[in-house]
Amino acid sequence: MREKLAIPEAEWPRAIAELCGLNHIEEAAVLSTCNRMEIYVVALSQHRGVKEVTEWMSKTSGIPVSEICEHRFLLYNKDATQHIFEVSAGLDSLVLGEGQILAQVKQVVKVGQGVVGFGRNISGLFKHAITVGKRVRTETNIAAGAVSVSSAAVELALMKLPESSHATARMLVIGAGKMGKLVIKHLVAKGCTKMVVVNRSEEKVAAIHEEMQGVEIIYRPLTDMLACSAEADVVFTSTASETPLFLKEHVKDLPPVSSEVGGLRLFVDISVPRNVGSCVSDVEGARLYNVDDLKEVVAANKEDRLRKAMEAQAIIAEESKQFEAWRDSLETVPTIKKLRAYAERIRVAELEKCLSKMGEDIPKKTRRAVDDLSRGIVNKLLHGPMQHLRCDGSDDRTLMRPLRTCMHLTECSASSQIYHFLSRKFEPRWNKAKS
């Protein structure tokens, strides 16, 4: 279903344009990865917006609307905000805290820049999601620690090697199936740029090589396994063989490895049944680690990540509140501008009336003082309403007090208050001017 609905990155601008061409869609974004297909929209009508997007998905994929409705999930407003923040933080991934999704969210923003339809609301949402993802990873370190047997195998091997040899250690992966491919991916993620892969056929290795750009992957047939092992510092095994590939007699005659990599050849066996017999542990210069050694590490890391996920939720709740306050403020900006413009028109008109009554020989300093005074009064009168319009509604008690005070003041004529104040302050000057 996801494969049929998937939209390649190059097609995202087209998808945004088509979605925003629908009657009730104002803004849109697409997040399409190997594990998710999500469409985010700002809609004039919730019901009609969902209907239009679903019909558009059906049209572009060829899947009937009824079938899409069986598999889709719908989130609105704050729930949608919460979801994209969890996605960006890695809380909605198969591997809790994985980092690739954050890069994919960043790509949505990069591709969306300049695209009509990737508007202020959607752009702000995704940019805030990136901030959340970074903050969660920085403050909780949720991405630390292997959570799969394959990633644990790689981490364990690197842990046992001297740090100075991580870039130079000779890596051998036996088996290019699902587990072997994951080992290769994790090795690449840790900075390994060259490795030998032994497999029955070359096709799978070639496919992996094509996927891993910039990495040197050398294929060798299964018949070369022992020869390749003799040239390796670390041997990962992950085949479906029902009998061990390595026994004591196979390993004992292998040449020793360099002291630069610790002087021990590491065998990391993640196969079930085992590819490396336990007797290999008896060979001097060899160390064996199997699935049982790794499961405990994985379990501990998963438990630790779950604790960090709870911490991450607190961060997400805080950031969601901030985003919703920002989004609400967008709706009040036109009102704030109109209110301030209205107040400024009244201020200027009343100021001109006042100054005309004071005569033409008023010093510039006095004119400036009167102008500043009028601005100060207007700003104080507007402070309560402005604060109320900009707030996120979290503390009505503190906001209503200045608002009520302001409303009480505005029951009287602001211009008469200004005139009354000025008449007292400048009465001697006026009397002199009249005489």
PDB file of N, CA and C in Angstrom, residues 333-348 378 382 386:
ATOM      1  N   VAL A 333      -2.597  38.734  14.058  1.00  0.00           N
ATOM      2  CA  VAL A 333      -1.750  39.796  13.500  1.00  0.00           C
ATOM      3  C   VAL A 333      -2.567  40.848  12.746  1.00  0.00           C
ATOM      4  N   PRO A 334      -3.490  40.475  11.844  1.00  0.00           N
ATOM      5  CA  PRO A 334      -4.285  41.494  11.153  1.00  0.00           C
ATOM      6  C   PRO A 334      -5.086  42.369  12.117  1.00  0.00           C
ATOM      7  N   THR A 335      -5.645  41.750  13.172  1.00  0.00           N
ATOM      8  CA  THR A 335      -6.416  42.497  14.167  1.00  0.00           C
ATOM      9  C   THR A 335      -5.526  43.492  14.898  1.00  0.00           C
ATOM     10  N   ILE A 336      -4.332  43.042  15.293  1.00  0.00           N
ATOM     11  CA  ILE A 336      -3.389  43.915  15.992  1.00  0.00           C
ATOM     12  C   ILE A 336      -3.022  45.111  15.118  1.00  0.00           C
ATOM     13  N   LYS A 337      -2.739  44.843  13.835  1.00  0.00           N
ATOM     14  CA  LYS A 337      -2.369  45.929  12.917  1.00  0.00           C
ATOM     15  C   LYS A 337      -3.502  46.934  12.764  1.00  0.00           C
ATOM     16  N   LYS A 338      -4.735  46.438  12.599  1.00  0.00           N
ATOM     17  CA  LYS A 338      -5.882  47.322  12.427  1.00  0.00           C
ATOM     18  C   LYS A 338      -6.131  48.161  13.680  1.00  0.00           C
ATOM     19  N   LEU A 339      -6.027  47.522  14.847  1.00  0.00           N
ATOM     20  CA  LEU A 339      -6.252  48.225  16.109  1.00  0.00           C
ATOM     21  C   LEU A 339      -5.217  49.334  16.304  1.00  0.00           C
ATOM     22  N   ARG A 340      -3.960  49.009  16.021  1.00  0.00           N
ATOM     23  CA  ARG A 340      -2.897  50.005  16.189  1.00  0.00           C
ATOM     24  C   ARG A 340      -3.053  51.146  15.167  1.00  0.00           C
ATOM     25  N   ALA A 341      -3.418  50.816  13.938  1.00  0.00           N
ATOM     26  CA  ALA A 341      -3.614  51.848  12.919  1.00  0.00           C
ATOM     27  C   ALA A 341      -4.777  52.763  13.277  1.00  0.00           C
ATOM     28  N   TYR A 342      -5.864  52.165  13.813  1.00  0.00           N
ATOM     29  CA  TYR A 342      -7.037  52.948  14.229  1.00  0.00           C
ATOM     30  C   TYR A 342      -6.660  53.916  15.346  1.00  0.00           C
ATOM     31  N   ALA A 343      -5.917  53.390  16.345  1.00  0.00           N
ATOM     32  CA  ALA A 343      -5.490  54.229  17.477  1.00  0.00           C
ATOM     33  C   ALA A 343      -4.562  55.345  17.011  1.00  0.00           C
ATOM     34  N   GLU A 344      -3.685  55.042  16.049  1.00  0.00           N
ATOM     35  CA  GLU A 344      -2.738  56.041  15.547  1.00  0.00           C
ATOM     36  C   GLU A 344      -3.467  57.158  14.794  1.00  0.00           C
ATOM     37  N   ARG A 345      -4.507  56.800  14.042  1.00  0.00           N
ATOM     38  CA  ARG A 345      -5.276  57.829  13.329  1.00  0.00           C
ATOM     39  C   ARG A 345      -5.927  58.791  14.311  1.00  0.00           C
ATOM     40  N   ILE A 346      -6.516  58.245  15.366  1.00  0.00           N
ATOM     41  CA  ILE A 346      -7.156  59.080  16.383  1.00  0.00           C
ATOM     42  C   ILE A 346      -6.109  59.954  17.072  1.00  0.00           C
ATOM     43  N   ARG A 347      -4.955  59.366  17.412  1.00  0.00           N
ATOM     44  CA  ARG A 347      -3.896  60.109  18.106  1.00  0.00           C
ATOM     45  C   ARG A 347      -3.430  61.303  17.284  1.00  0.00           C
ATOM     46  N   VAL A 348      -3.156  61.071  16.025  1.00  0.00           N
ATOM     47  CA  VAL A 348      -2.658  62.135  15.140  1.00  0.00           C
ATOM     48  C   VAL A 348      -3.698  63.241  14.977  1.00  0.00           C
ATOM     49  N   VAL A 378      -1.399  56.405  24.297  1.00  0.00           N
ATOM     50  CA  VAL A 378      -1.985  55.415  23.390  1.00  0.00           C
ATOM     51  C   VAL A 378      -1.357  54.035  23.612  1.00  0.00           C
ATOM     52  N   LEU A 382      -3.243  50.635  24.709  1.00  0.00           N
ATOM     53  CA  LEU A 382      -3.257  49.453  23.839  1.00  0.00           C
ATOM     54  C   LEU A 382      -2.571  48.243  24.467  1.00  0.00           C
ATOM     55  N   MET A 386      -3.409  44.372  23.348  1.00  0.00           N
ATOM     56  CA  MET A 386      -2.348  43.725  22.557  1.00  0.00           C
ATOM     57  C   MET A 386      -1.844  42.467  23.249  1.00  0.00           C
TER      58      MET A 386
END
